GROMACS .gro file of C-alpha atoms in nm:
model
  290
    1UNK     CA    1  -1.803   1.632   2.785
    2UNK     CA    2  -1.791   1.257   2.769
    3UNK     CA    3  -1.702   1.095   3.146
    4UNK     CA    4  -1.408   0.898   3.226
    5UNK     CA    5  -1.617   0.561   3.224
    6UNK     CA    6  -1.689   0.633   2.886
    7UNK     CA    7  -1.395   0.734   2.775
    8UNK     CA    8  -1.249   0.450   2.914
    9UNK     CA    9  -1.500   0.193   2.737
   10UNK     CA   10  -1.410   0.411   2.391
   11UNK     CA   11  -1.022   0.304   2.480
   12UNK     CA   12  -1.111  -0.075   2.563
   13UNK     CA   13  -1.336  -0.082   2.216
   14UNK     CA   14  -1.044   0.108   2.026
   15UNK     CA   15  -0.739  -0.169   2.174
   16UNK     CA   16  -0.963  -0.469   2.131
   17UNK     CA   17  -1.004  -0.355   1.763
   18UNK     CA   18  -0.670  -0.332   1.700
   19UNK     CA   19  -0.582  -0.648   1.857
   20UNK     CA   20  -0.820  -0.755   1.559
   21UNK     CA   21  -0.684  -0.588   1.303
   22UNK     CA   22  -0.324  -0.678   1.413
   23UNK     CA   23  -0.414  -1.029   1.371
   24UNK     CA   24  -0.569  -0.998   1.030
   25UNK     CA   25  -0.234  -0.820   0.844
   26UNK     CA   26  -0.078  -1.153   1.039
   27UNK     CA   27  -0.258  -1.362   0.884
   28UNK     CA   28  -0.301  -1.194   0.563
   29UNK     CA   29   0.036  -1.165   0.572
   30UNK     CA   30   0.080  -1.564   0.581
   31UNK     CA   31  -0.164  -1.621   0.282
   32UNK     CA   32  -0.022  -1.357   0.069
   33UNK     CA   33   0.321  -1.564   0.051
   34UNK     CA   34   0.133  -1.885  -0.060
   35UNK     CA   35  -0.060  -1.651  -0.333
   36UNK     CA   36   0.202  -1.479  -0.449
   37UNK     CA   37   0.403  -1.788  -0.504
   38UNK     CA   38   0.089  -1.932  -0.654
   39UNK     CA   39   0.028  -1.661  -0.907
   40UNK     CA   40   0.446  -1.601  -0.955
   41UNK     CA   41   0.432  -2.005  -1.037
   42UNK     CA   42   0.155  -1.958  -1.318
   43UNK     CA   43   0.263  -1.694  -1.467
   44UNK     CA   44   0.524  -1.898  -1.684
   45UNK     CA   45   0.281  -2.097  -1.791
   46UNK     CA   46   0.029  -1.809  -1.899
   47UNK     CA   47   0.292  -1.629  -2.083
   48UNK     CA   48   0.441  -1.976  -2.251
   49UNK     CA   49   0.053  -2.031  -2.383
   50UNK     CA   50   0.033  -1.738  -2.538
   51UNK     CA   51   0.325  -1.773  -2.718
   52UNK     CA   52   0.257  -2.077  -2.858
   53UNK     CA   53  -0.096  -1.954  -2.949
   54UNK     CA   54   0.111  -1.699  -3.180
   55UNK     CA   55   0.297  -1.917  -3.329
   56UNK     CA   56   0.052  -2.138  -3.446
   57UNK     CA   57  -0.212  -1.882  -3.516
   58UNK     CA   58   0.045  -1.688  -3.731
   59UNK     CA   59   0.010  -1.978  -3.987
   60UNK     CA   60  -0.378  -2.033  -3.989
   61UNK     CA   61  -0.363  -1.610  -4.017
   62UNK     CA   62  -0.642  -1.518  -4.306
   63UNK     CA   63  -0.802  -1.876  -4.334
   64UNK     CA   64  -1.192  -1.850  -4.351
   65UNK     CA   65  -1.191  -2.184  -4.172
   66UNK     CA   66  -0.995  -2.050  -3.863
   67UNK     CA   67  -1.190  -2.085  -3.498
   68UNK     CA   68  -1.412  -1.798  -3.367
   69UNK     CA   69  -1.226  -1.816  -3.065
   70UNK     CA   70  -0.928  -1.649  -3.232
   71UNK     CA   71  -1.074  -1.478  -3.559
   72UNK     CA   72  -1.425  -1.425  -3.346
   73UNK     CA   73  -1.789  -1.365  -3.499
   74UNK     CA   74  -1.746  -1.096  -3.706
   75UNK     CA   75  -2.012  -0.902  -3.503
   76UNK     CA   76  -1.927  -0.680  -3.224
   77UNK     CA   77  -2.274  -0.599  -3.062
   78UNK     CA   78  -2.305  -0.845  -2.766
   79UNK     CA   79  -2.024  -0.833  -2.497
   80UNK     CA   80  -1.975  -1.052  -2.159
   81UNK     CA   81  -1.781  -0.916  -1.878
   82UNK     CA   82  -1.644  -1.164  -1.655
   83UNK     CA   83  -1.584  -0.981  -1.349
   84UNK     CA   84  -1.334  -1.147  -1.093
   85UNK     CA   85  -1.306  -0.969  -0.671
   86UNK     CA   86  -1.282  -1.140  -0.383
   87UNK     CA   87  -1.518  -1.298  -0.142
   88UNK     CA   88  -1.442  -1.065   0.175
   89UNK     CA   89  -1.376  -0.730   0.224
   90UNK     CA   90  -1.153  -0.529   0.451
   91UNK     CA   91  -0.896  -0.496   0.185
   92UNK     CA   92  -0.946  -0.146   0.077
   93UNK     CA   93  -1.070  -0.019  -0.259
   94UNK     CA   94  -0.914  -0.369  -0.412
   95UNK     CA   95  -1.325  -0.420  -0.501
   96UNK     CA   96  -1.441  -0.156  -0.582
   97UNK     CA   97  -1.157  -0.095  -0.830
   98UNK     CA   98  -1.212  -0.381  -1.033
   99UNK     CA   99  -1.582  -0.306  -0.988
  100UNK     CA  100  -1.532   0.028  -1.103
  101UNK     CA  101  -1.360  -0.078  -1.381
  102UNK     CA  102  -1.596  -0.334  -1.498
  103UNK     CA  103  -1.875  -0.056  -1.442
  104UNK     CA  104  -1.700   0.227  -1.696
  105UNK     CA  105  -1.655  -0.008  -1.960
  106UNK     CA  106  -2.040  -0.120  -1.928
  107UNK     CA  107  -2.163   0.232  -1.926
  108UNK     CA  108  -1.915   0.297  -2.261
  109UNK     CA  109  -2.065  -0.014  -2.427
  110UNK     CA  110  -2.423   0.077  -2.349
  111UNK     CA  111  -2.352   0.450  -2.443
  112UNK     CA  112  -2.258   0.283  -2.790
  113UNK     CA  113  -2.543   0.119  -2.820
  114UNK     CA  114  -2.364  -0.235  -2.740
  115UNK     CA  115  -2.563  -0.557  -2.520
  116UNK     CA  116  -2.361  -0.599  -2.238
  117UNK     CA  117  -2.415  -0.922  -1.996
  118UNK     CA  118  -2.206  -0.976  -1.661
  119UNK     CA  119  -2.084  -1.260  -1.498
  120UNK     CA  120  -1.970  -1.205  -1.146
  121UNK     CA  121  -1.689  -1.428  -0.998
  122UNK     CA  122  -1.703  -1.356  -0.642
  123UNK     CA  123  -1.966  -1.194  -0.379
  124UNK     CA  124  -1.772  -0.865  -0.330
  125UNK     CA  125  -1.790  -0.766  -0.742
  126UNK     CA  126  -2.182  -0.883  -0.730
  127UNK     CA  127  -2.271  -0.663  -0.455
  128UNK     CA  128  -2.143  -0.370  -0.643
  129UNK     CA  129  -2.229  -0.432  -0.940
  130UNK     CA  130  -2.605  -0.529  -0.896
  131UNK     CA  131  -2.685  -0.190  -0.763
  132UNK     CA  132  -2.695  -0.062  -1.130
  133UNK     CA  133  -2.674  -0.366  -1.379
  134UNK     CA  134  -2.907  -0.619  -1.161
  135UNK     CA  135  -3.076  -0.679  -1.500
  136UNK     CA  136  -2.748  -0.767  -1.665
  137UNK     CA  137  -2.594  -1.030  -1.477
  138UNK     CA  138  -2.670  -1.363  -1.575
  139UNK     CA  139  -2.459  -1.561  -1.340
  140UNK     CA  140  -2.319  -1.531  -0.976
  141UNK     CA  141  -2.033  -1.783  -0.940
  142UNK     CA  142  -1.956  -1.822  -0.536
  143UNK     CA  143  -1.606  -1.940  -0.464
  144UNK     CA  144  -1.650  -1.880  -0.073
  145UNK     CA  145  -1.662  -2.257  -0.036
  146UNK     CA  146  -1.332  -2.319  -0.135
  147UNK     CA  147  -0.964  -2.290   0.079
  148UNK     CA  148  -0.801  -2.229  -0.256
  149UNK     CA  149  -0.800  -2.205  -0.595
  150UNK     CA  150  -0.744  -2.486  -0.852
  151UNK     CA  151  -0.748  -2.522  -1.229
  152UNK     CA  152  -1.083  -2.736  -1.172
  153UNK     CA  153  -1.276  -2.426  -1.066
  154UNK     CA  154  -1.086  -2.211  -1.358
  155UNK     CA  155  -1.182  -2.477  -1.569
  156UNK     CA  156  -1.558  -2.500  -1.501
  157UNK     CA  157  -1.576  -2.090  -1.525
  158UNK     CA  158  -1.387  -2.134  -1.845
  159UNK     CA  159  -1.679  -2.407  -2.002
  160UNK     CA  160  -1.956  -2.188  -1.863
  161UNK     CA  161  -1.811  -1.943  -2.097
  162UNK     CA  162  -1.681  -2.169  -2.378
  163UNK     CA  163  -2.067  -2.262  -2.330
  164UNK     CA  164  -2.229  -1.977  -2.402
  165UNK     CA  165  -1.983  -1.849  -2.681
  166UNK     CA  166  -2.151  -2.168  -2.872
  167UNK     CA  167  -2.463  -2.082  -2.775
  168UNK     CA  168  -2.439  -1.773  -2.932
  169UNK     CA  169  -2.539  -1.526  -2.628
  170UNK     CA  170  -2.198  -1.302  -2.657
  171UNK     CA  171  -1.977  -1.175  -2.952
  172UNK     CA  172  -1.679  -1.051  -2.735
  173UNK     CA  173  -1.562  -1.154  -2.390
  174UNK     CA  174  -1.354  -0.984  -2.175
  175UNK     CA  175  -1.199  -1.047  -1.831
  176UNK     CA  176  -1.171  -0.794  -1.537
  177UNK     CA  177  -0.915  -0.860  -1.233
  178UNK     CA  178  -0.629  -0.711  -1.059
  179UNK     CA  179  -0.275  -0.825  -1.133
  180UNK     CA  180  -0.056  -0.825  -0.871
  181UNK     CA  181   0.261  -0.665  -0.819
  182UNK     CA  182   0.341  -0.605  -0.496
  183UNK     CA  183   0.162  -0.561  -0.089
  184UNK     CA  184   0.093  -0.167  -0.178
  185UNK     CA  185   0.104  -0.216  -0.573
  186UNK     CA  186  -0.220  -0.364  -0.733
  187UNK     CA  187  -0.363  -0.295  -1.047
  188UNK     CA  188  -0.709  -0.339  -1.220
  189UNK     CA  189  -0.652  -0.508  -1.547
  190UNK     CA  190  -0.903  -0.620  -1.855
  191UNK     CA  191  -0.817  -0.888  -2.054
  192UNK     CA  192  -0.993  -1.040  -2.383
  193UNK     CA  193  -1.044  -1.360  -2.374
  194UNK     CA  194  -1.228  -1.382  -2.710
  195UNK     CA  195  -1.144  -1.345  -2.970
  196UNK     CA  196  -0.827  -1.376  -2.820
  197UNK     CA  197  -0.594  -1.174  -2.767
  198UNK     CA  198  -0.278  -1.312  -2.959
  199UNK     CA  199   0.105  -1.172  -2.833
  200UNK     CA  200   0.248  -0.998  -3.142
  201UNK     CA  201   0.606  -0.936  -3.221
  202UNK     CA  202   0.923  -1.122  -3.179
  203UNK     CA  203   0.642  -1.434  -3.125
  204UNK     CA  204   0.451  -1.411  -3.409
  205UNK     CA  205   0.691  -1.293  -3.639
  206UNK     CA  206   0.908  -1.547  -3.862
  207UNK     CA  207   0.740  -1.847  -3.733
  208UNK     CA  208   0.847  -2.082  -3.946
  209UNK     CA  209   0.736  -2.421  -3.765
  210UNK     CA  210   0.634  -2.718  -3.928
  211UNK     CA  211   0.316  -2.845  -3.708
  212UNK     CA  212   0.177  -3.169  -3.666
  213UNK     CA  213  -0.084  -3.248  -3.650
  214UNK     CA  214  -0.183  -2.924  -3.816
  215UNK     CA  215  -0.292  -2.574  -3.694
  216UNK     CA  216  -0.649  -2.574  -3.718
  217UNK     CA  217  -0.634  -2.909  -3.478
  218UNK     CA  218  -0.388  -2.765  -3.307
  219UNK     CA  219  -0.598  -2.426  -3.227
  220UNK     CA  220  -0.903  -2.642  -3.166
  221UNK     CA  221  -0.738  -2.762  -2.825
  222UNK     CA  222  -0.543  -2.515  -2.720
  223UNK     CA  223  -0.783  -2.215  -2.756
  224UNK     CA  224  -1.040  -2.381  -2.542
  225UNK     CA  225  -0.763  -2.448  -2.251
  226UNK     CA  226  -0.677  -2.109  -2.324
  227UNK     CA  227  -0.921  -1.952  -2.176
  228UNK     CA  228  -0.935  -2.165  -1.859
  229UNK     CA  229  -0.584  -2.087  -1.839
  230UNK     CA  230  -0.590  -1.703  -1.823
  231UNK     CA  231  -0.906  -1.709  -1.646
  232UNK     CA  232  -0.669  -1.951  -1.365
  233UNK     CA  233  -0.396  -1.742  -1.397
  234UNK     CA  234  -0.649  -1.434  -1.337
  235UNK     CA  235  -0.788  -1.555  -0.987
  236UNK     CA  236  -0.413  -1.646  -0.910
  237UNK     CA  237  -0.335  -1.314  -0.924
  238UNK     CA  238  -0.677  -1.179  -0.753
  239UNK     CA  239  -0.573  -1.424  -0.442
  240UNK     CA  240  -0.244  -1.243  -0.381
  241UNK     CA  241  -0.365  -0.868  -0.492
  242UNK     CA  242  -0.673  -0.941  -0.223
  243UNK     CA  243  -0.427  -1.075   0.034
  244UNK     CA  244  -0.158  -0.773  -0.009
  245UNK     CA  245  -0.459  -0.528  -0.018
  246UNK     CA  246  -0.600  -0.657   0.298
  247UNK     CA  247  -0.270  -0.681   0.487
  248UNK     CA  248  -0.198  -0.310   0.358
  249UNK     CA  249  -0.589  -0.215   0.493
  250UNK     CA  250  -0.552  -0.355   0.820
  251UNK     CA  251  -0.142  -0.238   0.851
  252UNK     CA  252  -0.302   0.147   0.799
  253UNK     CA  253  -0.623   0.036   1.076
  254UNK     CA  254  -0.380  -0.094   1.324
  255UNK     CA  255  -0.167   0.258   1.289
  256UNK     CA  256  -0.494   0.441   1.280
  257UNK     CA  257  -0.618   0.264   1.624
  258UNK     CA  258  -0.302   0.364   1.762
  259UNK     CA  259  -0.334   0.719   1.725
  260UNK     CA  260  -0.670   0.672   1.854
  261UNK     CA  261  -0.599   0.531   2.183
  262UNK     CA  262  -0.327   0.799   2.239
  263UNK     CA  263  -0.602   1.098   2.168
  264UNK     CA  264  -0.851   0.887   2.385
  265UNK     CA  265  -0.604   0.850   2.672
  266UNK     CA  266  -0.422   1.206   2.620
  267UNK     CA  267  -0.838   1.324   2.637
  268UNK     CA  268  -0.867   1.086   2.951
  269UNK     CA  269  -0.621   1.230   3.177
  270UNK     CA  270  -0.701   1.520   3.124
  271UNK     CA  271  -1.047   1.478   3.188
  272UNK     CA  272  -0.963   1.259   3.486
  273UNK     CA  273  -0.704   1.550   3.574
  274UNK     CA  274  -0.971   1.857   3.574
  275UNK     CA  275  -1.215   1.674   3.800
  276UNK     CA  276  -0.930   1.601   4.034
  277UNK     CA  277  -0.824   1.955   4.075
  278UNK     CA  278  -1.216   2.040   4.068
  279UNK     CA  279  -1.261   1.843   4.394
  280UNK     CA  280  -0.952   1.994   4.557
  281UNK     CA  281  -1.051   2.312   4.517
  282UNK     CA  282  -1.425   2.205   4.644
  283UNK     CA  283  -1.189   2.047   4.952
  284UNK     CA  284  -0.966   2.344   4.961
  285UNK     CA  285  -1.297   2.591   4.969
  286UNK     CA  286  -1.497   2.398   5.242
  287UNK     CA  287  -1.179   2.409   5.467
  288UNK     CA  288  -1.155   2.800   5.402
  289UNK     CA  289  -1.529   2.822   5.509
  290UNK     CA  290  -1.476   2.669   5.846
   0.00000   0.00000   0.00000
């Protein structure tokens, strides 16, 4: 049986960890309202993109001459998973579910006999991944250094891969992250990035825009800034889901510690209780002696 001094250092260690982990949810609770409005704000943008991209695609749809980026290589043997977590943990299985994500489509490429190569946007996602695809990842992009995110960083992951598409080192990209929809709702999502992914529908149907200059120039910009623009919109959305995660992880600690300290206490008195009615009835026998 533990003694009271120890049970009473297990009840200091339990209360100064929650006074922790109550001061994490607070503060993850002031950054998630900055990320969700961040992400909410480019949203708009995202979606208004990829309409446009339909519209103008729908008219270059079936020309030899159209861009890779949309139509893409005609091959479909070497893919590139961009893999986007967060820097920290302590936000539950927000990681590990993009991670495992990322992982199940690997293993279905490989079992296909596909190439896959891995680029890991944040530490968390490159921990867990390296454990069975060291060999595949080719780059490690830290974005520890930074307070927030900006298109600038977007942009420069979006070259890297604009860089290598040119290069010739991947057929198919696709984009791994977790879209956020509320502080308990997040959910792993893949996106293609190329060839892209074009909205069908109501968008690309009955287009009958007269472009200028025309679509091919058109596509030639906008497919580019595509692709930094979902991969923006992406960590957008990984900010808040990591933010709502972590204040949801450290909301369910700071309960847990609670009920902890009441089992540690309710386990101290009555230890403290037996040994006080132990040494009265030492007392009460020595008196009985004499």
């Amino acid at each position: 049986m533990a003694s009271l001094k120890d049970l009473r250092n297990r009840i200091a260690s339990v209360k100064a960890t929650q006074k922790i982990t109550k001061a994490m949810q607070m503060v993850a609770a002031a950054k998630l309202r900055r990320a969700q409005a961040a992400a909410e704000a480019a949203r708009p943008y995202a979606q208004r993109m990829n309409k446009v991209l339909a519209n103008v695609s729908a008219g270059a749809a079936g020309n030899p001459s159209a861009s890779p980026l949309l139509v893409g290589t005609g091959r479909d043997q070497i893919h590139l998973l961009v893999v986007c977590t967060a820097e920290r943990g302590l936000c539950g299985a927000f990681n590990a579910s993009i991670a495992r994500m990322a992982r199940d489509k690997a293993r279905a490429l490989i079992a296909e006999g596909k190439t896959v190569k891995i680029i890991c946007v944040g530490k968390k996602g490159n921990d867990l991944l390296k454990r069975q695809f060291d060999s595949m990842i080719i780059d490690f992009i830290d974005l520890r250094h930074l307070k927030s995110i900006g298109f600038v960083d977007a942009d420069a992951i979006g070259q890297k891969i604009l860089s290598l598409f040119h290069a010739g080192q991947f057929d198919v990209c696709s984009l791994f992250f977790s879209r956020f929809r509320s502080v308990i709702a997040q959910f792993p999502t893949e996106l293609q990035l190329i060839p892209a992914q074009i909205a069908t529908g109501e968008h690309a149907v009955g287009s009958s825009y007269s472009y200028e200059p025309d679509e091919e120039e058109i596509l030639s910009t906008l497919l580019p800034r595509n692709i930094s623009t979902q991969v923006y919109s992406a960590l957008l959305e990984n900010a808040a889901s990591e933010q709502g995660a972590r204040m949801s992880a450290m909301d369910n600690a700071t309960r847990n510690a609670g009920e902890m300290i009441k089992k540690q206490t309710m386990q101290y008195n009555r230890t403290r209780q037996a040994m006080i009615t132990k040494e009265l009835i030492e007392i009460i026998s020595g008196a009985e002696a004499l």
